[in-house]
mmCIF file of C-alpha atoms in Angstrom:
data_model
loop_
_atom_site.group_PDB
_atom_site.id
_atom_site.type_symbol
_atom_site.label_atom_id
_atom_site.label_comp_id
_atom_site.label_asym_id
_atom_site.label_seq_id
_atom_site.Cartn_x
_atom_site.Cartn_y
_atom_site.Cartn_z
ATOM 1 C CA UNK A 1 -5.518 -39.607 -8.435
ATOM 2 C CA UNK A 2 -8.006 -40.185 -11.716
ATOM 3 C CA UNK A 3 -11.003 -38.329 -12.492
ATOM 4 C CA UNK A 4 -13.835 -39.833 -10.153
ATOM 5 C CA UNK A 5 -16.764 -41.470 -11.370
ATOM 6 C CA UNK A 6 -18.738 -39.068 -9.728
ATOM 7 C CA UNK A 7 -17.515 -36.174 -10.747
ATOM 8 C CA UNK A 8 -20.068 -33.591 -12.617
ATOM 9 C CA UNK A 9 -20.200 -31.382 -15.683
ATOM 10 C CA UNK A 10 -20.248 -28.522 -12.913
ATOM 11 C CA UNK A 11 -17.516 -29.997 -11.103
ATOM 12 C CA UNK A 12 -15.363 -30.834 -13.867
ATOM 13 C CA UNK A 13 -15.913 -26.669 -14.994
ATOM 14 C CA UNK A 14 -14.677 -25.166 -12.096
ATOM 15 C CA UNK A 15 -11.941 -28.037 -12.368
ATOM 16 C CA UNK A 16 -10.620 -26.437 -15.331
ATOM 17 C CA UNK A 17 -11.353 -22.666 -14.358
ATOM 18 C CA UNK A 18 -8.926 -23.688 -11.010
ATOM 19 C CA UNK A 19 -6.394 -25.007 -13.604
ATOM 20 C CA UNK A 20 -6.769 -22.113 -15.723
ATOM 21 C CA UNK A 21 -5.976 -19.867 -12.638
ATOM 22 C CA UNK A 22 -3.768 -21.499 -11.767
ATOM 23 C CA UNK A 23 -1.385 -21.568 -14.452
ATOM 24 C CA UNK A 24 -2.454 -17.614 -14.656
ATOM 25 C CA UNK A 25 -1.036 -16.908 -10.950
ATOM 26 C CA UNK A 26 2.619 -18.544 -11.982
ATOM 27 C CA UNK A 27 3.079 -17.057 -14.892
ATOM 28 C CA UNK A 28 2.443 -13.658 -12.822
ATOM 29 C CA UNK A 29 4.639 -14.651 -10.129
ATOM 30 C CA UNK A 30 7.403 -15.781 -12.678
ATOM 31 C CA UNK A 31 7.200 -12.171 -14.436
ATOM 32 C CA UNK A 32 7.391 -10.875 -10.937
ATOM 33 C CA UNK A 33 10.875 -12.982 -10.042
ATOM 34 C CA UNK A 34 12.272 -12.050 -13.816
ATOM 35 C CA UNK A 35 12.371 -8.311 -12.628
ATOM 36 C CA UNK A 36 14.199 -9.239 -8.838
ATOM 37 C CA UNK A 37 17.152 -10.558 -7.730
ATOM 38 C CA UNK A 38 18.162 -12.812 -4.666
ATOM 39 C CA UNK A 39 15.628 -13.388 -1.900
ATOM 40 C CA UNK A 40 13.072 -11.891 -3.440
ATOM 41 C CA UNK A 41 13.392 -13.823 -6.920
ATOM 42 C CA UNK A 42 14.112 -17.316 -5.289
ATOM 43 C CA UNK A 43 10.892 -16.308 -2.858
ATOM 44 C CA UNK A 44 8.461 -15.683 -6.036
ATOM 45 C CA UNK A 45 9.696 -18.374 -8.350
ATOM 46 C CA UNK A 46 8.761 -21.136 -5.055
ATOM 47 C CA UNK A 47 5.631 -19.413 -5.053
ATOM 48 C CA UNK A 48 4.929 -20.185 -8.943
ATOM 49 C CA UNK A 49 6.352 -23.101 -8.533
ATOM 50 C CA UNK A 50 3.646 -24.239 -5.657
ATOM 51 C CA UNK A 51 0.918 -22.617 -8.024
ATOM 52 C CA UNK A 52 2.531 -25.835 -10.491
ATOM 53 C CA UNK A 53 1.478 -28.291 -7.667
ATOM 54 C CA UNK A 54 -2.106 -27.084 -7.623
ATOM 55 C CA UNK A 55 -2.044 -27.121 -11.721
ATOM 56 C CA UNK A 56 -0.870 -30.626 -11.526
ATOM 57 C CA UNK A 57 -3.675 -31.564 -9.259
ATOM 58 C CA UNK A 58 -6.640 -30.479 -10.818
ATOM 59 C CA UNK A 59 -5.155 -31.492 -14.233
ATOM 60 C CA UNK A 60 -5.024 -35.425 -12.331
ATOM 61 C CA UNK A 61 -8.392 -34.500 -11.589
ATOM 62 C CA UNK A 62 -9.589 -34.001 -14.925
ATOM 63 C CA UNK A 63 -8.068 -36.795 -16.317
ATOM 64 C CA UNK A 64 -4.855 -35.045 -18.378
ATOM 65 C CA UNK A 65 -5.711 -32.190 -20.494
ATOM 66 C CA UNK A 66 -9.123 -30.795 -21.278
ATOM 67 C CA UNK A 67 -10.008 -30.205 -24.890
ATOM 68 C CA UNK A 68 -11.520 -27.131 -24.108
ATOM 69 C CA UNK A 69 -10.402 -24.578 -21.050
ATOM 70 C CA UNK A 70 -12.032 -21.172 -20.199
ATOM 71 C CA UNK A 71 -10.134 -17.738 -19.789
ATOM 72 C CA UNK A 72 -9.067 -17.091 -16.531
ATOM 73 C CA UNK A 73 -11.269 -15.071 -13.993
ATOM 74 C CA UNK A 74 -11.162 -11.204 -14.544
ATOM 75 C CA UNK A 75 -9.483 -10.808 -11.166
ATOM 76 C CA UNK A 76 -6.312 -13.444 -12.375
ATOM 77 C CA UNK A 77 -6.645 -11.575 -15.708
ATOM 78 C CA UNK A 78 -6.417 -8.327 -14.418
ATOM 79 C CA UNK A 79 -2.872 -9.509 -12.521
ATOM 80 C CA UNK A 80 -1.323 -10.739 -15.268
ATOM 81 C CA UNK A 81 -1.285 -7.224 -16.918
ATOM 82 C CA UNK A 82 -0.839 -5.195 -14.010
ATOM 83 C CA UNK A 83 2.599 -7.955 -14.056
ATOM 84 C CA UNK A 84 3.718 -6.913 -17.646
ATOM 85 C CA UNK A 85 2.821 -3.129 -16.902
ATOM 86 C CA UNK A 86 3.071 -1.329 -13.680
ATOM 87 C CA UNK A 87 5.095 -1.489 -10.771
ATOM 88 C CA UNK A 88 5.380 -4.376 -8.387
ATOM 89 C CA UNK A 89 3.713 -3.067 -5.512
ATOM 90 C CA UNK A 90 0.215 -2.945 -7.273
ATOM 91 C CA UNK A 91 0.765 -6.530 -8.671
ATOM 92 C CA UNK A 92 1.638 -8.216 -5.078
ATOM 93 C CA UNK A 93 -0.870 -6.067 -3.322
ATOM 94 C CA UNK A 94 -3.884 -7.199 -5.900
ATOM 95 C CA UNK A 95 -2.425 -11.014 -5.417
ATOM 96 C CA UNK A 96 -2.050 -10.687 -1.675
ATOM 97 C CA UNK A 97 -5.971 -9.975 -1.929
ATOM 98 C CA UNK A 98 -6.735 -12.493 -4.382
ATOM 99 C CA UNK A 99 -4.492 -15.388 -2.326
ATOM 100 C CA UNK A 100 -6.680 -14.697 0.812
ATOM 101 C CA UNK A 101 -9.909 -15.210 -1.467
ATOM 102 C CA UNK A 102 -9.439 -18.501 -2.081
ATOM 103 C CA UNK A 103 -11.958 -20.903 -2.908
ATOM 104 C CA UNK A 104 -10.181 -24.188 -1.301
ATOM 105 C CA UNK A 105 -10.983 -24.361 1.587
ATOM 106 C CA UNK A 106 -14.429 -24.431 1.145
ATOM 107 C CA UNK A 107 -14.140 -27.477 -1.802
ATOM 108 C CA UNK A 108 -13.986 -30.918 -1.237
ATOM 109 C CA UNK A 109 -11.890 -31.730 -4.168
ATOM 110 C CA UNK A 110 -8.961 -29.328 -3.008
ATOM 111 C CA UNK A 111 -6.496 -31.264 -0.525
ATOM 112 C CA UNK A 112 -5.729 -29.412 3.148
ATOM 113 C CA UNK A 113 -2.833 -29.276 2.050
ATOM 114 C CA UNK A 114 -3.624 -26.702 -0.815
ATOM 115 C CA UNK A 115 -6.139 -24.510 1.294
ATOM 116 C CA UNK A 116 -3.036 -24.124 3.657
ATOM 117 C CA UNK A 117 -0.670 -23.207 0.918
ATOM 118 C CA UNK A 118 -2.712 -20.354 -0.084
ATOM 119 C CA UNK A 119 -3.408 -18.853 3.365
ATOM 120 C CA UNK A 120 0.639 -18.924 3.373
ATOM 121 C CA UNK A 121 0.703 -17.476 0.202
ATOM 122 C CA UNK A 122 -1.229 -14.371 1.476
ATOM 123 C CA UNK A 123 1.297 -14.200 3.999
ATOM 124 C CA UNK A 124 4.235 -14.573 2.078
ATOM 125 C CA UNK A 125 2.673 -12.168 -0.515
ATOM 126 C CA UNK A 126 2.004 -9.814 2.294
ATOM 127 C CA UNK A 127 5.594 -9.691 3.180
ATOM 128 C CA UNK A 128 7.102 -8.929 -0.436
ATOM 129 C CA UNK A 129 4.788 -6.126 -0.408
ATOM 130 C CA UNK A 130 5.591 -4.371 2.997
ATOM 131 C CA UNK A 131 8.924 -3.336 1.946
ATOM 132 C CA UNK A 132 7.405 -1.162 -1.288
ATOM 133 C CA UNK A 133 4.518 -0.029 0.876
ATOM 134 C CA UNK A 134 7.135 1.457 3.447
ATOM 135 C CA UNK A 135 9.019 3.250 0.393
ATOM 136 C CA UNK A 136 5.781 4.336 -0.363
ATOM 137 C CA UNK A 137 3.852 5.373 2.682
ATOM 138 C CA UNK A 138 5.178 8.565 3.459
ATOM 139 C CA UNK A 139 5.098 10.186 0.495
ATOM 140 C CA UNK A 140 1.457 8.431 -0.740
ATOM 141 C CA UNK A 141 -0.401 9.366 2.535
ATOM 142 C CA UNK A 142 0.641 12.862 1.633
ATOM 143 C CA UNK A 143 -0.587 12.770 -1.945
ATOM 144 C CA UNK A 144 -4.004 10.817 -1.207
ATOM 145 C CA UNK A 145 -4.791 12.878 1.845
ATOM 146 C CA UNK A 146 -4.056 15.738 -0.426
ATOM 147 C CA UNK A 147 -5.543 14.789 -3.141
ATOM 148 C CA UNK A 148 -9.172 14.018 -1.172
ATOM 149 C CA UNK A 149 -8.707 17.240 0.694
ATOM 150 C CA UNK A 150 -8.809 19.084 -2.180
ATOM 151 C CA UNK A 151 -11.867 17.323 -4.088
ATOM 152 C CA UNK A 152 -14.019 17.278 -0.892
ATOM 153 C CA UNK A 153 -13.042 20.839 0.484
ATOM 154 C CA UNK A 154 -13.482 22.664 -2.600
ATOM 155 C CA UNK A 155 -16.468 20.535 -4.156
ATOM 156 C CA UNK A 156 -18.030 21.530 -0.896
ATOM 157 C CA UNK A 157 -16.649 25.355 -1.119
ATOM 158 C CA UNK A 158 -18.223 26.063 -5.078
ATOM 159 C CA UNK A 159 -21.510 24.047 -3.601
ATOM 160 C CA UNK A 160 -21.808 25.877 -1.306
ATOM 161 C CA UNK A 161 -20.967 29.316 -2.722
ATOM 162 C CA UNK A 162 -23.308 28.421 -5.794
ATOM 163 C CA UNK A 163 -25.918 27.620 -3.594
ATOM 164 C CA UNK A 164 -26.441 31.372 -1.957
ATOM 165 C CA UNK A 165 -27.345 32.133 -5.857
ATOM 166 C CA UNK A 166 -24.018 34.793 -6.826
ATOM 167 C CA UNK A 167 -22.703 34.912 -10.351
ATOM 168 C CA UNK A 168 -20.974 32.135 -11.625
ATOM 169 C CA UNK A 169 -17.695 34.261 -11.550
ATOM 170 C CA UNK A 170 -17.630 34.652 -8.260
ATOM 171 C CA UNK A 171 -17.706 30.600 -7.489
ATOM 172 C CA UNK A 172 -15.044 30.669 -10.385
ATOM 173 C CA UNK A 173 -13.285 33.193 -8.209
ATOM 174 C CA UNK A 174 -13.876 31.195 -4.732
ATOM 175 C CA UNK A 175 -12.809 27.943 -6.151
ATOM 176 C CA UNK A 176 -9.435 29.007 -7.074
ATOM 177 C CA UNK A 177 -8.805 30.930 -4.649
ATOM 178 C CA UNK A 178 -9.769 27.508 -2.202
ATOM 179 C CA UNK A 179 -7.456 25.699 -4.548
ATOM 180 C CA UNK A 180 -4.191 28.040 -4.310
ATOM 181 C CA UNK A 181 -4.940 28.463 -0.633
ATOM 182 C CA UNK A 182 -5.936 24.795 0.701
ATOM 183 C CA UNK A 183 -2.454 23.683 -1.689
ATOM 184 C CA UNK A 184 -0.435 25.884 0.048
ATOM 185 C CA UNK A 185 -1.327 25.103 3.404
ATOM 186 C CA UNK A 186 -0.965 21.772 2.970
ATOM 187 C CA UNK A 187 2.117 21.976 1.603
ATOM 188 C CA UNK A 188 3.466 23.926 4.440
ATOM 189 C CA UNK A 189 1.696 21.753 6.993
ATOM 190 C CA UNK A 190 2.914 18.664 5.793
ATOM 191 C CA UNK A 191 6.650 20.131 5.665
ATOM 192 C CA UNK A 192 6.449 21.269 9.344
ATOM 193 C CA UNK A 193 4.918 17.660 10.185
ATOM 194 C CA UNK A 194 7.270 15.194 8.542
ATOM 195 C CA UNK A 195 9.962 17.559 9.152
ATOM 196 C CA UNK A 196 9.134 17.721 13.164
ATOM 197 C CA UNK A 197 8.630 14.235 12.856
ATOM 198 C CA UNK A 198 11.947 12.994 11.548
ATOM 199 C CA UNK A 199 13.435 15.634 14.168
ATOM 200 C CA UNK A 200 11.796 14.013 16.659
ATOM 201 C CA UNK A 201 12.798 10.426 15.759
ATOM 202 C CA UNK A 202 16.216 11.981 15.202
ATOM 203 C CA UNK A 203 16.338 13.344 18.965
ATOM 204 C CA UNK A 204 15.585 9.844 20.218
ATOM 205 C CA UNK A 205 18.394 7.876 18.142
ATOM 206 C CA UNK A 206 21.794 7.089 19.435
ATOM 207 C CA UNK A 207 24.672 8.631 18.157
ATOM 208 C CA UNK A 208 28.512 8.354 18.391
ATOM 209 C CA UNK A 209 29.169 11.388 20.258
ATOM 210 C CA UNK A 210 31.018 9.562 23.579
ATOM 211 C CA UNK A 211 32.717 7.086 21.120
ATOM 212 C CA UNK A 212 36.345 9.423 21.605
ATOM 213 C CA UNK A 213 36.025 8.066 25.199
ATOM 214 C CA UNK A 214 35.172 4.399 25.304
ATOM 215 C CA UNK A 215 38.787 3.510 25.831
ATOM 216 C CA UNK A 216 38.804 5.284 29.199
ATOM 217 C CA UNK A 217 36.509 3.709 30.589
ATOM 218 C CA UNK A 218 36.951 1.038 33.469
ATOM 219 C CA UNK A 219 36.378 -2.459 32.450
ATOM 220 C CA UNK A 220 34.961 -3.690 35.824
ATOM 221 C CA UNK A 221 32.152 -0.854 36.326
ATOM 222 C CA UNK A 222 31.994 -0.756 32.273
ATOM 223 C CA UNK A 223 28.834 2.279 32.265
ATOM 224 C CA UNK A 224 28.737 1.229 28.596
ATOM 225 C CA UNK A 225 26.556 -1.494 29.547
ATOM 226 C CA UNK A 226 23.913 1.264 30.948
ATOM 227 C CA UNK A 227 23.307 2.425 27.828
ATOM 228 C CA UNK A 228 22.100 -0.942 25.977
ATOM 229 C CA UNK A 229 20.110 -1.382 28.591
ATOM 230 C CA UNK A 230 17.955 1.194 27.730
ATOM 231 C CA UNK A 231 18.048 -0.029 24.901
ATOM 232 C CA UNK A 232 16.350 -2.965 26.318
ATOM 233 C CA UNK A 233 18.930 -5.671 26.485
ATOM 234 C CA UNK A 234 19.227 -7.520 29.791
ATOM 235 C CA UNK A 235 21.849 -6.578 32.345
ATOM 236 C CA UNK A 236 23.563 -9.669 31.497
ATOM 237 C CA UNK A 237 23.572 -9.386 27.477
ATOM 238 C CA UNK A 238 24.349 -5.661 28.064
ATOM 239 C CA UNK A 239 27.817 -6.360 30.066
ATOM 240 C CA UNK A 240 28.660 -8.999 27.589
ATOM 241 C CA UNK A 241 27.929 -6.497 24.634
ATOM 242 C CA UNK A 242 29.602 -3.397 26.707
ATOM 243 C CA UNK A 243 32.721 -5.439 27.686
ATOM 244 C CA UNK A 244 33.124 -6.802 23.583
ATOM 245 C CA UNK A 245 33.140 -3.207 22.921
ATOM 246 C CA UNK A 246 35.249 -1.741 25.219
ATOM 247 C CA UNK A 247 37.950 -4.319 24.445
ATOM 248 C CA UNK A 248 37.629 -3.501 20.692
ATOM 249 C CA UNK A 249 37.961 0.102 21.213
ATOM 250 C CA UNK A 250 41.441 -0.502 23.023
ATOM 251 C CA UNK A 251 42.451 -3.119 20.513
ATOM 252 C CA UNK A 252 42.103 -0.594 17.777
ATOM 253 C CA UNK A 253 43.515 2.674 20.621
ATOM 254 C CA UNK A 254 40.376 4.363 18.550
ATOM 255 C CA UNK A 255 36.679 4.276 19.552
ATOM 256 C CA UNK A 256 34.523 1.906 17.818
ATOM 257 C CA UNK A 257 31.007 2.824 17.448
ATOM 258 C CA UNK A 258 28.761 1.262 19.278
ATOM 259 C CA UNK A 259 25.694 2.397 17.828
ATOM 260 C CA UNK A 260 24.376 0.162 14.602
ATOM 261 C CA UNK A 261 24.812 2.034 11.430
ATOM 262 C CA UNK A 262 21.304 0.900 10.397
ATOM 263 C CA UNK A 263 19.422 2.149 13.862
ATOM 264 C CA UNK A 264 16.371 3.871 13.255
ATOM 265 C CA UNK A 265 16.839 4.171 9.455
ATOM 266 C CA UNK A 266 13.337 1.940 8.190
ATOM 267 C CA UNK A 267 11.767 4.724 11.138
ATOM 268 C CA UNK A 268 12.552 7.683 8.560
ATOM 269 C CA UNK A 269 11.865 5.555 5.481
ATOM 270 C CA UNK A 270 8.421 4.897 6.533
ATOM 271 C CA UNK A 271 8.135 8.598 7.118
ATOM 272 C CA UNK A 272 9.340 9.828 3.949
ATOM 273 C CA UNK A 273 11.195 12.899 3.081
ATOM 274 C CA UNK A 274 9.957 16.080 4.122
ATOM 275 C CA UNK A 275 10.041 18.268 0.587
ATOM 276 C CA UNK A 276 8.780 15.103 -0.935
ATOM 277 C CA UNK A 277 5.677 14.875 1.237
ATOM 278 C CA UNK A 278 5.207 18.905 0.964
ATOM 279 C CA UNK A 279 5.548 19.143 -2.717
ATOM 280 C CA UNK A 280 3.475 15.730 -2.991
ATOM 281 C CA UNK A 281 0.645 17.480 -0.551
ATOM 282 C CA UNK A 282 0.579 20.755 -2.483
ATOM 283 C CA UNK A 283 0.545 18.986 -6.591
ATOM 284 C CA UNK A 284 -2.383 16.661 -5.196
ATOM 285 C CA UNK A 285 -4.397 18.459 -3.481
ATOM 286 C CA UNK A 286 -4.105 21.350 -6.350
ATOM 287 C CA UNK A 287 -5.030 18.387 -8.540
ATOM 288 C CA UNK A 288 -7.923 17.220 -6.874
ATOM 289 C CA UNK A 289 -9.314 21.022 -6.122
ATOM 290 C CA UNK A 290 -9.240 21.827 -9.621
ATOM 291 C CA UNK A 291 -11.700 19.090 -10.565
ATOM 292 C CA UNK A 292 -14.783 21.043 -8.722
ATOM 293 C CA UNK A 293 -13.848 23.821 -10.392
ATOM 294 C CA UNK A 294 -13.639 22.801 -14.008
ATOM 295 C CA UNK A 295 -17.734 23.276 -14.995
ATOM 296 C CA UNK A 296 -17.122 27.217 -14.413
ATOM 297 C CA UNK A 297 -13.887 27.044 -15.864
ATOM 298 C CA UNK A 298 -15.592 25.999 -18.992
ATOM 299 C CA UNK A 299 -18.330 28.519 -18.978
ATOM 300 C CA UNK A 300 -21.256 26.162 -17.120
ATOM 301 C CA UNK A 301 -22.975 27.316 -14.782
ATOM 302 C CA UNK A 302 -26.249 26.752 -12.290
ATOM 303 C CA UNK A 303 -27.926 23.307 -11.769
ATOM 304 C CA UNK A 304 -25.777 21.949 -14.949
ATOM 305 C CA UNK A 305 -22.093 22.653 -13.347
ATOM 306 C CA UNK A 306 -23.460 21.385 -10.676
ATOM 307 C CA UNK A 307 -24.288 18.093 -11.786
ATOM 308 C CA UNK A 308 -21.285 17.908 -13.588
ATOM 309 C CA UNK A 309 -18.544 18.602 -10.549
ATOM 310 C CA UNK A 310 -20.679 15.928 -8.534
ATOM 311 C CA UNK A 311 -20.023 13.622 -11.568
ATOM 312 C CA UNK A 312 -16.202 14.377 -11.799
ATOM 313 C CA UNK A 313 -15.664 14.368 -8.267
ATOM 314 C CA UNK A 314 -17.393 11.524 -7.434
ATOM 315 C CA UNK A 315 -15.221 9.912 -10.028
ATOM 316 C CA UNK A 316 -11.933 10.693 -8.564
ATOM 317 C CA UNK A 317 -13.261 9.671 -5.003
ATOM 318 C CA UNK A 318 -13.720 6.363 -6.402
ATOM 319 C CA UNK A 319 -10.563 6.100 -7.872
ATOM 320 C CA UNK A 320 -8.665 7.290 -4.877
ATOM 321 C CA UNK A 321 -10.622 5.207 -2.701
ATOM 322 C CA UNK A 322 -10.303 1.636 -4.449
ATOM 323 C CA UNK A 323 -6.301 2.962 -4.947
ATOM 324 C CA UNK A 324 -6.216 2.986 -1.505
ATOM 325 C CA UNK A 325 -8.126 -0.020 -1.324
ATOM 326 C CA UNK A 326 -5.973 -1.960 -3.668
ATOM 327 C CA UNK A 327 -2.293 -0.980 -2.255
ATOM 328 C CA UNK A 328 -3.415 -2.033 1.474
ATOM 329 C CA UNK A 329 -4.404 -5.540 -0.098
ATOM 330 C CA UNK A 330 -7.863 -4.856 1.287
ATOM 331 C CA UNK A 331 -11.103 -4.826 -1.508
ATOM 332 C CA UNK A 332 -11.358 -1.950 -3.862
ATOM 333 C CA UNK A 333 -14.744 -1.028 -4.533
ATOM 334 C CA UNK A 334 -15.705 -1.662 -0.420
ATOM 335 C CA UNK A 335 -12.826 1.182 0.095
ATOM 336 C CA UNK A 336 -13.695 3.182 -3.147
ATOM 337 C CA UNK A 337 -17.623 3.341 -1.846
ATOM 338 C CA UNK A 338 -16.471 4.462 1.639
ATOM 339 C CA UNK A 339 -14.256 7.192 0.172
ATOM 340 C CA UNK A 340 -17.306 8.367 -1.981
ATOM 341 C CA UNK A 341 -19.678 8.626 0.705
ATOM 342 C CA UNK A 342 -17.735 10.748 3.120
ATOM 343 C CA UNK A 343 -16.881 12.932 0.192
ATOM 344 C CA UNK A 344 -20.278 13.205 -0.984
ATOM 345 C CA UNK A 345 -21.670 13.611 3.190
ATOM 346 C CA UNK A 346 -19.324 16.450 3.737
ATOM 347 C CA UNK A 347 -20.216 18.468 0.058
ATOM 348 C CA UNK A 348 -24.043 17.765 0.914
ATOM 349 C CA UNK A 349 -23.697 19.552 4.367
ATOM 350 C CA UNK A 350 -21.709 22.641 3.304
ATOM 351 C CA UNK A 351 -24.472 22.741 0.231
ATOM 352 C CA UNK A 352 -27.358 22.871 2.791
ATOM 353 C CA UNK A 353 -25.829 25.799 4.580
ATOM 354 C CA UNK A 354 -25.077 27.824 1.487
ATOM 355 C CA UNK A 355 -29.008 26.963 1.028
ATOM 356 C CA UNK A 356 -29.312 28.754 4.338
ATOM 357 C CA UNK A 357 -28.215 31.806 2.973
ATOM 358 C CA UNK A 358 -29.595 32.300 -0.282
ATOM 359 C CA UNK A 359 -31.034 31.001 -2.902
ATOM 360 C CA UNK A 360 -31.483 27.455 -4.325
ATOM 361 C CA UNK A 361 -28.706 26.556 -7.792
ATOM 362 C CA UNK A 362 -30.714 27.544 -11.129
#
């Protein structure tokens, strides 16, 4: 395909800003597949290697090379170093956004074919990142639920304290006392609650304890085959499967397990180790609850430490929030606004109150 006659200064710009992104996206994915191995590499290297395709297109579009060809867009950009310096999971949850944000399928110069490769892409990026946001979901629901519940609770705790006009020692006092208290009962909470949790998912797993007798069992009635039907295998398929492993079991005069070694493990993984998610719960949320606190650490007081733990703390909401934002594929500032304004609503509330009962900050 040449460059058509038609074709406009405008068009032939965004021609070269595609190309330009283009190229961007496979060098990202090729970083990506030089730090993997097996699936995962051959997977990412396909992917840069379709990204080549839609290079090769818009440079036939163009006519060969431009003379001149702008930087990439600040979200491509942005990949590429997240690529040469953080972890994986960031990178492919940033491109999984930016593959469903595609511009093709709204141009008329982009084939069908290419608008269809990137939905897949989003797909395929989607699935590369599941397994790190499994590793990670335990242990990171602990540390950003901690972490908020420590900036909202005690921003709204020294608010409100400061607002019934006491000295600002005492909302020194009150915030770290909020802090030591709010960490440790979140530490201990979310201990109990993974820890009941995995308990519970342990209770419901099968286990090998009637493996010793599997060779006594009769054949014909076979009551092995009861058990993978709960399991939810067809009375058929579960005969077939209980006869196999009866007939093993003899073979080897030992009992064979009949329970998957694998069975319910990706269950626990997504809900991360206990002492990981209770040490993760009591660190963040210390973290976060310090950050009200830090204007009286420092000797402020009144309307000015005021101001200034709104400022910090709406600062950290932000970043949790478009963290969150980011790692779920979803947009970051949408998710970083959201996380400010229920921060912000809750502090305003407990602030009014403390009004209530005293006297108004300065």
């Amino acid at each position: 395909m040449s460059a058509p006659t038609a074709a406009t200064d405008r068009d032939r710009r965004r021609w070269a800003q595609y190309l330009v992104n283009e190229r961007a996206e496979a060098r990202v994915y090729r970083e990506l597949a030089a730090r993997r191995e097996g699936e995962e590499r051959a997977i990412l290297i396909a992917l840069a290697d379709a990204e080549g395709r839609h290079e090769a297109h818009w440079l036939d579009l163009l006519g060969g090379e431009p003379a001149r060809l702008p930087r990439p867009d600040t979200r491509t950009r942005l990949l590429g170093r997240m690529a040469r310096r953080f972890g994986s999971i960031f990178v492919l949850a940033l491109a999984q956004n930016a593959e469903g944000r595609s511009p093709y399928a709204a141009d008329p110069h982009a084939t069908a074919a290419m608008a269809a490769d990137e939905r897949i892409h989003q797909e395929v990026v989607r699935g590369l990142a599941a397994r790190g946001r499994r590793r990670l979901s335990g242990t990171f629901r602990a540390a950003v639920f901690g972490a908020n519940d420590g900036l909202v609770s005690n921003l709204a705790l020294v608010l409100g304290i400061g607002a019934t006009g006491v000295a600002p020692q005492f909302v020194l006092f009150s915030g770290i006392a909020g802090l030591l208290a709010g960490a440790l009962s979140m530490g201990a909470g979310e201990f109990v609650s993974v820890r009941s949790q995995r308990e519970l998912l342990a209770a419901t797993q099968p286990n090998n304890d009637a493996d010793h007798v599997l060779p006594d069992l009769d054949l014909d009635a076979n009551e092995l085959a009861l058990v993978y039907r709960t399991r939810g295998m067809s009375a058929e398929d579960a005969r077939e499967k209980a006869a196999r492993v009866l007939v093993d079991a003899r073979a080897a005069d030992a009992a064979t397990p009949y329970r998957g070694h694998d069975e319910g493990g990706e269950d626990h993984e997504v809900v991360g180790g206990a002492l990981g998610a209770a040490a993760s719960s009591f660190l963040f949320f210390a973290s976060g609850a310090v950050i009200p606190v830090l204007p009286w650490l420092f000797g402020l007081s009144g309307l000015g430490a005021v101001v200034l733990a709104l400022v910090l703390v709406g600062i950290a909401l932000l970043s949790t929030g478009a963290m969150v934002g980011l790692l779920s594929g979803a947009p970051p500032l949408r998710r970083a606004l959201r996380q400010l304004a229920i921060g912000f609503g809750a502090a305003a509330i407990t602030y009014a109150l403390g009004l209530l009962f005293g006297v108004s900050v300065g």
